[in-house]
XYZ file of C-alpha atoms in Angstrom:
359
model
C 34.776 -23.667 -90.189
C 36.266 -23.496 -86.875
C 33.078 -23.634 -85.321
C 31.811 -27.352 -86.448
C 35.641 -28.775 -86.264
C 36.658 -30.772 -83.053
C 38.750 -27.855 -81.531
C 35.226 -25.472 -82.204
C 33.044 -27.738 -80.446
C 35.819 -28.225 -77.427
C 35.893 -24.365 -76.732
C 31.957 -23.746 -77.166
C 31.799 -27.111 -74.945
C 34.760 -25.152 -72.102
C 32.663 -21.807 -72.599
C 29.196 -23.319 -72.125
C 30.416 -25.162 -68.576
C 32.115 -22.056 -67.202
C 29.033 -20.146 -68.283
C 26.069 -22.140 -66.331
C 28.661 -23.219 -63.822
C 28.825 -19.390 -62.959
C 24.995 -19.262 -63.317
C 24.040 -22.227 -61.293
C 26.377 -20.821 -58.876
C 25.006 -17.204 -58.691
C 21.255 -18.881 -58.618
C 21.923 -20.548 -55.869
C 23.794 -17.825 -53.777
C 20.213 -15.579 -54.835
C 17.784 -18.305 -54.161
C 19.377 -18.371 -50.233
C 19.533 -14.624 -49.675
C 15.766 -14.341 -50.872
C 15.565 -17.413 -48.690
C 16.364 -15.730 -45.665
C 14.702 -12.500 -46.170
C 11.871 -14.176 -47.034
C 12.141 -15.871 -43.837
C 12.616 -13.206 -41.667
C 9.333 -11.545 -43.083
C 7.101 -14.557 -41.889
C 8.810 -15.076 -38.707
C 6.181 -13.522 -37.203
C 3.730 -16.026 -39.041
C 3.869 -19.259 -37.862
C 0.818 -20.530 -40.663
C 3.697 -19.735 -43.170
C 5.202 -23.361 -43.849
C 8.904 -23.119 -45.311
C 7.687 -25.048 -49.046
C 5.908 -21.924 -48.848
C 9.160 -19.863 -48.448
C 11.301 -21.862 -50.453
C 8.264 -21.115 -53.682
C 8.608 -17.665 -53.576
C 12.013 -17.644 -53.469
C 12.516 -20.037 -56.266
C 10.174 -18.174 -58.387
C 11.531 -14.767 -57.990
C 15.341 -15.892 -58.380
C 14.889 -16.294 -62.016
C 14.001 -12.019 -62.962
C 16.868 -11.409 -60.541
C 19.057 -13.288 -62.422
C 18.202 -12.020 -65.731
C 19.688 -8.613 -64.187
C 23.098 -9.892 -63.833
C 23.167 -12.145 -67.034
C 26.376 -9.670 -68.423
C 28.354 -10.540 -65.329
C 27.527 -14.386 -65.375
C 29.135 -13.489 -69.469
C 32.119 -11.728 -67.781
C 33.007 -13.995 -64.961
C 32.165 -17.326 -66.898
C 34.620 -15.622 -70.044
C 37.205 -15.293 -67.568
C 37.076 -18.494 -65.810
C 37.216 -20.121 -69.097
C 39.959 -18.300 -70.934
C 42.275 -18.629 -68.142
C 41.596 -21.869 -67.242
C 42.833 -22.339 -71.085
C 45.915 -19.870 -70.420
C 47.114 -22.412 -67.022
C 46.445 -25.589 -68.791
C 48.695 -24.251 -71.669
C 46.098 -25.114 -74.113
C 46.142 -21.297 -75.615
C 49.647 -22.375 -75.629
C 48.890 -25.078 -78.061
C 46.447 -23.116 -79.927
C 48.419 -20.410 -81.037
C 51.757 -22.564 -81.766
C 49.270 -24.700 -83.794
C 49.032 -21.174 -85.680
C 45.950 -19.984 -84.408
C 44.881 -16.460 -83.834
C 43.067 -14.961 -81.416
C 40.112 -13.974 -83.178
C 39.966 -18.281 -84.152
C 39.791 -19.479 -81.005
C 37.100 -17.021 -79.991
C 34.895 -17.482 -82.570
C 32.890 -20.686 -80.986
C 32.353 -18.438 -77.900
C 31.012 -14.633 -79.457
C 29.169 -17.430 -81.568
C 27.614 -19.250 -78.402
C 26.948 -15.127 -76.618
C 24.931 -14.364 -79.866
C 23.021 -17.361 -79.493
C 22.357 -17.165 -75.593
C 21.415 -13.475 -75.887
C 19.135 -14.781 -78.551
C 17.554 -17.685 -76.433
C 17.711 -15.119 -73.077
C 15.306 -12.150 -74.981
C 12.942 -14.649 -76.686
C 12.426 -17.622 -74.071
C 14.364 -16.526 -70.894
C 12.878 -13.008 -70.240
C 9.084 -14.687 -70.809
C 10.160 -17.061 -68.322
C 11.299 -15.091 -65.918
C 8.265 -12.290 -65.993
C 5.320 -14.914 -65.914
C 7.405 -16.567 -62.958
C 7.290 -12.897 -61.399
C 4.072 -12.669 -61.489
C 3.348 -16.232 -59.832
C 5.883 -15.026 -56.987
C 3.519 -11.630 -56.742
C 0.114 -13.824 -56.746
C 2.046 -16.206 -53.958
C 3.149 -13.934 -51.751
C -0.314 -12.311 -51.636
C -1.575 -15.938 -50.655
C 1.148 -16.269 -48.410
C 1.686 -13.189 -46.558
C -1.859 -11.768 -46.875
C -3.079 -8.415 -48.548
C -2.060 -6.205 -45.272
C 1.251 -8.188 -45.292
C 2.744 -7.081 -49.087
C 5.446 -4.356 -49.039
C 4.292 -1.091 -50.132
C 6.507 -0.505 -53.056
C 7.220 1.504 -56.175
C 4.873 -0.942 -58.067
C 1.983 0.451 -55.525
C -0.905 2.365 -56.725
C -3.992 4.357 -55.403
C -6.998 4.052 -57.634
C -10.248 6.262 -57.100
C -12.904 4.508 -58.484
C -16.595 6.255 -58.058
C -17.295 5.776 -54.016
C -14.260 3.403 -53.605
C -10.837 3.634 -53.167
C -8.766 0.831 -54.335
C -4.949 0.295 -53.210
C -3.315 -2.378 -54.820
C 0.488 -4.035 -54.603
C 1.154 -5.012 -58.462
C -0.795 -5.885 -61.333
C -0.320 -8.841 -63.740
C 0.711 -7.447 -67.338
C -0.074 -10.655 -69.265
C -3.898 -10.231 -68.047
C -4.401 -7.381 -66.146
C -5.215 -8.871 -62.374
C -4.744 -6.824 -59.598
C -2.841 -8.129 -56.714
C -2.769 -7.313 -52.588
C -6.075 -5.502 -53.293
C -7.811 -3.141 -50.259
C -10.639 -1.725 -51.271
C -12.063 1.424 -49.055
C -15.904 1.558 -49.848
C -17.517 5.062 -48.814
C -20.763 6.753 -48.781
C -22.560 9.258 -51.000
C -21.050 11.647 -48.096
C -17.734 10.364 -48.165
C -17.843 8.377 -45.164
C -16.242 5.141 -44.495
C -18.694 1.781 -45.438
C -16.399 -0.941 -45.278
C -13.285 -2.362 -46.206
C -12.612 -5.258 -48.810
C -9.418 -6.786 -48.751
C -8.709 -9.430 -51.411
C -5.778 -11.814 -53.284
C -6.788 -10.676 -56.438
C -9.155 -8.282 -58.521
C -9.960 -8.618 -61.876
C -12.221 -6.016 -63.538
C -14.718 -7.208 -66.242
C -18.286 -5.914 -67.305
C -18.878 -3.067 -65.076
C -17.196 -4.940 -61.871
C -14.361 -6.182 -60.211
C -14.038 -9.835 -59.568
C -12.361 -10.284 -56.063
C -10.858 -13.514 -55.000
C -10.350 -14.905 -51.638
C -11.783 -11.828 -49.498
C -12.199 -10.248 -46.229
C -14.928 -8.055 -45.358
C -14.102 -5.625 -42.644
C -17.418 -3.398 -41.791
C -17.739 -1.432 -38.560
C -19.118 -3.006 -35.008
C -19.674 -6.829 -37.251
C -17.022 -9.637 -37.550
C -14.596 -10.207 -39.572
C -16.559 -11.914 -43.086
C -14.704 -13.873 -45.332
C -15.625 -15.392 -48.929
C -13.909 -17.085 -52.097
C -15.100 -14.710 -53.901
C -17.104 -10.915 -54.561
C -18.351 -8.687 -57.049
C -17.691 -5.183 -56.609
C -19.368 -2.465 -58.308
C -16.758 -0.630 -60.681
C -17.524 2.732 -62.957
C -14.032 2.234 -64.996
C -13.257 0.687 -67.633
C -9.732 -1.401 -68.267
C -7.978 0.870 -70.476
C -8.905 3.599 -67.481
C -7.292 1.075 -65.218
C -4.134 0.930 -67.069
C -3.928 4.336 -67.837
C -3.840 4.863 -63.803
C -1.586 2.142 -63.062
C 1.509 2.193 -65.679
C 2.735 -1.282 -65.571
C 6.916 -1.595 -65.263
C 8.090 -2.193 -68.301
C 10.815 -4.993 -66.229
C 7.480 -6.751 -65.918
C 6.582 -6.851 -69.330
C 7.921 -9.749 -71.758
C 9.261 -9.292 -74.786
C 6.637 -10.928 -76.847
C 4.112 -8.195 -75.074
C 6.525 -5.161 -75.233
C 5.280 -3.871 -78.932
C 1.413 -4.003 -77.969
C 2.266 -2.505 -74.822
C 4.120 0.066 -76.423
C 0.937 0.581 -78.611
C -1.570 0.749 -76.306
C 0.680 3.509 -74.084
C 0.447 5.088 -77.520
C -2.979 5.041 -77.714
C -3.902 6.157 -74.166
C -1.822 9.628 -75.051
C 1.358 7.896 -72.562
C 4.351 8.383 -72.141
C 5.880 4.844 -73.885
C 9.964 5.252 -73.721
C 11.098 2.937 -70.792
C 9.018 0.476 -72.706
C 10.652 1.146 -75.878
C 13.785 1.383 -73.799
C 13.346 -2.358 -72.538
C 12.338 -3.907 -76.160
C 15.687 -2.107 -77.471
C 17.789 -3.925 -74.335
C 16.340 -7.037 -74.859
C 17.117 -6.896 -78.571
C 20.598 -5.533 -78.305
C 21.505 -7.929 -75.236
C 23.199 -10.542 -77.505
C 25.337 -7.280 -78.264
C 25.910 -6.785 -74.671
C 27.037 -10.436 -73.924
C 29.826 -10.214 -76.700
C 30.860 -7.120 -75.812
C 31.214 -8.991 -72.020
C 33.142 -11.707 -73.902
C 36.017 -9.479 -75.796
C 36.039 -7.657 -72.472
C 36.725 -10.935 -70.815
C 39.245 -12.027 -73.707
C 40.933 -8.201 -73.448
C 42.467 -9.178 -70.133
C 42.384 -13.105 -69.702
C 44.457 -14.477 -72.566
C 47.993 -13.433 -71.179
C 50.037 -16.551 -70.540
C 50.056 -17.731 -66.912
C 53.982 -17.707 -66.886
C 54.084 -14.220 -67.482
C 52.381 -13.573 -64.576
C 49.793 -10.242 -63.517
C 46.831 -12.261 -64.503
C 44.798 -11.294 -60.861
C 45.322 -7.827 -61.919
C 44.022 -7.980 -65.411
C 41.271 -10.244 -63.834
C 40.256 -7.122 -61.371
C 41.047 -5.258 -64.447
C 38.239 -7.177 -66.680
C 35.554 -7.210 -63.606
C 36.418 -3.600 -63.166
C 35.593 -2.406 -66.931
C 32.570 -4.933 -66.679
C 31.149 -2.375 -63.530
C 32.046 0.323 -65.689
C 30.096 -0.844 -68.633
C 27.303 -1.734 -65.861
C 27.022 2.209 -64.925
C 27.200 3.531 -68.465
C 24.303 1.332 -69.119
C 22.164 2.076 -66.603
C 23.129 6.094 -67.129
C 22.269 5.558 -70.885
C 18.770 3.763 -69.600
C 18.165 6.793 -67.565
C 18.961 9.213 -69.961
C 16.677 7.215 -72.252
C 13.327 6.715 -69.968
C 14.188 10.761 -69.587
C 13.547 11.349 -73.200
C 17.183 13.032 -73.732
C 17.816 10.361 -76.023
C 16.433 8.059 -78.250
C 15.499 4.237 -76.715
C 17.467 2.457 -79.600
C 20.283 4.937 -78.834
C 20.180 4.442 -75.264
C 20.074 0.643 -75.221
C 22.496 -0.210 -78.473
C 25.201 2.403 -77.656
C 26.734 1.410 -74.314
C 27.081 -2.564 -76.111
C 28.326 -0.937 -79.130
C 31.300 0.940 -77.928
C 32.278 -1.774 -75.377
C 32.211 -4.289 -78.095
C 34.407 -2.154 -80.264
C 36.891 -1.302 -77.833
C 37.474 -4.895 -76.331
C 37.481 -5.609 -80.595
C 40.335 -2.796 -80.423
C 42.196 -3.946 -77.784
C 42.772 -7.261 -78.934
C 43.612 -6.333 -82.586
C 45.841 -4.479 -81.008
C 47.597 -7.051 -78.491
C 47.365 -9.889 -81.709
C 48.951 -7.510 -84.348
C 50.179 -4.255 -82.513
């Protein structure tokens, strides 16, 4: 088998360098534009030390890479078939009698098992790192300091109301927690502000607080139990977790327990059906890569099959994220959604090359 022969073990060995040689590369170029935006944010904060800065960065790069993983597939493809097309090694290979579908066996084989290894052990990785990034930046930049995003949520609970930033899938914590504490009348108490909340036995656990309460200073404590009339499923039934956020080994109880609080469950479905159909995806990258990157160098036009490649790569990029739409929508079926786009692309860069090896 081509695979454990000396030639098999030389391509996996080319593939493998161009591969994290593109991902070290694109890790770093992340880490230093998170870096400096980072930055910028605490400029105004001179308690924030730059280990501080450098932390969050370095543990947020990691889920932002797992976004681009198909393009570190393209570009690393690329790089390493032509590099074999100037060094006239694919030159070699095929006069050696070779065919195409040979001497990219030890690479679809080394996608399938990288997909593998990037759904089961890479995506964990990356969302428990997320959610030390979202627990460090609420250390760092203070509850009144974390961006008000899409991950936001108001939660009304009895005579409080409780905003908080994100909350921890694996465990359920709150993070960048204000808590507004009113009066049988509805007037304003006080206001808690706090790292983290965790609700257990009838109240929430808050964690490194600040007690703001009308004509007194400022009070702060390591810790305070507030009063709380919900219970944790009511929590999570208010604030829908992003299924991003979720890893894979969690997606099918999450997917259960959206079940069983009467919500709606596809983008989670959606996201266990990517992460299973990503070694899919990263093949489909690879014949993509092979479609327009095996053409001798001495025939010349390789840049323009190279834009070529990277521009049916960006193509494959929007139909997936249409099909993900389409699929958190409802109009189609998760497993549809997430397997299609991979599918087609795989068979028509399997197509293409049948086509260029026997016409």
């Amino acid at each position: 088998m081509i695979m454990t022969s000396t030639l098999g073990r030389y391509l996996s060995k080319r593939f493998l360098i161009a591969i994290f040689g593109v991902l070290a590369f694109l890790f770093v170029m992340i880490f230093l534009l998170d870096f400096a935006e980072t930055s910028r944010r605490a400029s105004d904060l001179p308690r924030v030390s730059v280990g501080s800065i450098a932390a969050l960065s370095l543990l947020r790069t990691p889920s932002i890479i797992e976004q681009t993983l198909p393009f570190v597939f393209l570009f690393g493809a690329i790089i390493c078939f032509v590099n074999l097309s100037l060094r006239l090694e694919l030159v070699v290979m095929r006069a050696a009698g070779l065919s195409v579908w040979q001497f990219l066996a030890p690479p679809i084989i080394c996608a399938i098992l990288l997909g593998i290894l990037a759904a089961i052990a890479f995506n964990p990785l990356s969302a428990a790192l997320k959610t030390r990034s979202d627990l460090l930046d609420t250390r760092v930049f203070g509850a009144r300091q974390i961006r008000d995003d899409d991950k936001s949520r108001w939660i009304r609970d009895g005579q409080a109301v409780i905003h908080t930033s994100a909350e921890n899938s694996d465990d359920g914590t709150l993070t960048g927690v204000t808590i507004y504490a009113l009066d049988a009348d509805g007037r304003f108490v006080r206001r808690l502000e706090a790292d983290t909340a965790k609700l257990d036995k009838g109240a929430w656990h808050l964690s490194n607080v600040q007690e703001f309460i009308p004509n007194q200073p400022v009070k702060t404590s390591e810790s305070i139990d507030f009063p709380s009339n919900l219970t944790k499923s009511q929590v999570d039934q208010k604030f829908a977790v992003s299924a991003d956020s979720v890893s894979f080994w969690r997606l099918p109880s999450s997917i259960a327990q959206q079940g069983a609080a009467g919500l709606d469950a596809n983008d989670y479905r959606l996201q266990y059906q990517t992460l299973l159909a990503r070694p899919l995806l990263l093949v489909a990258m690879v014949l993509i890569a092979a479609t327009v990157s095996l053409r001798f160098a001495r025939l010349g036009g390789i840049g323009v099959m190279i834009l070529s490649g990277i521009g049916a790569g960006f193509l494959l990029y929007v139909v997936t994220k249409m099909a993900k739409d389409l699929g958190i929508a409802g109009l189609v079926a998760p497993a549809v959604a997430a397997w299609t786009p991979a599918a087609i692309a795989a068979l028509i860069g399997f197509t293409v090359l049948l086509n260029q090896e026997d016409g």
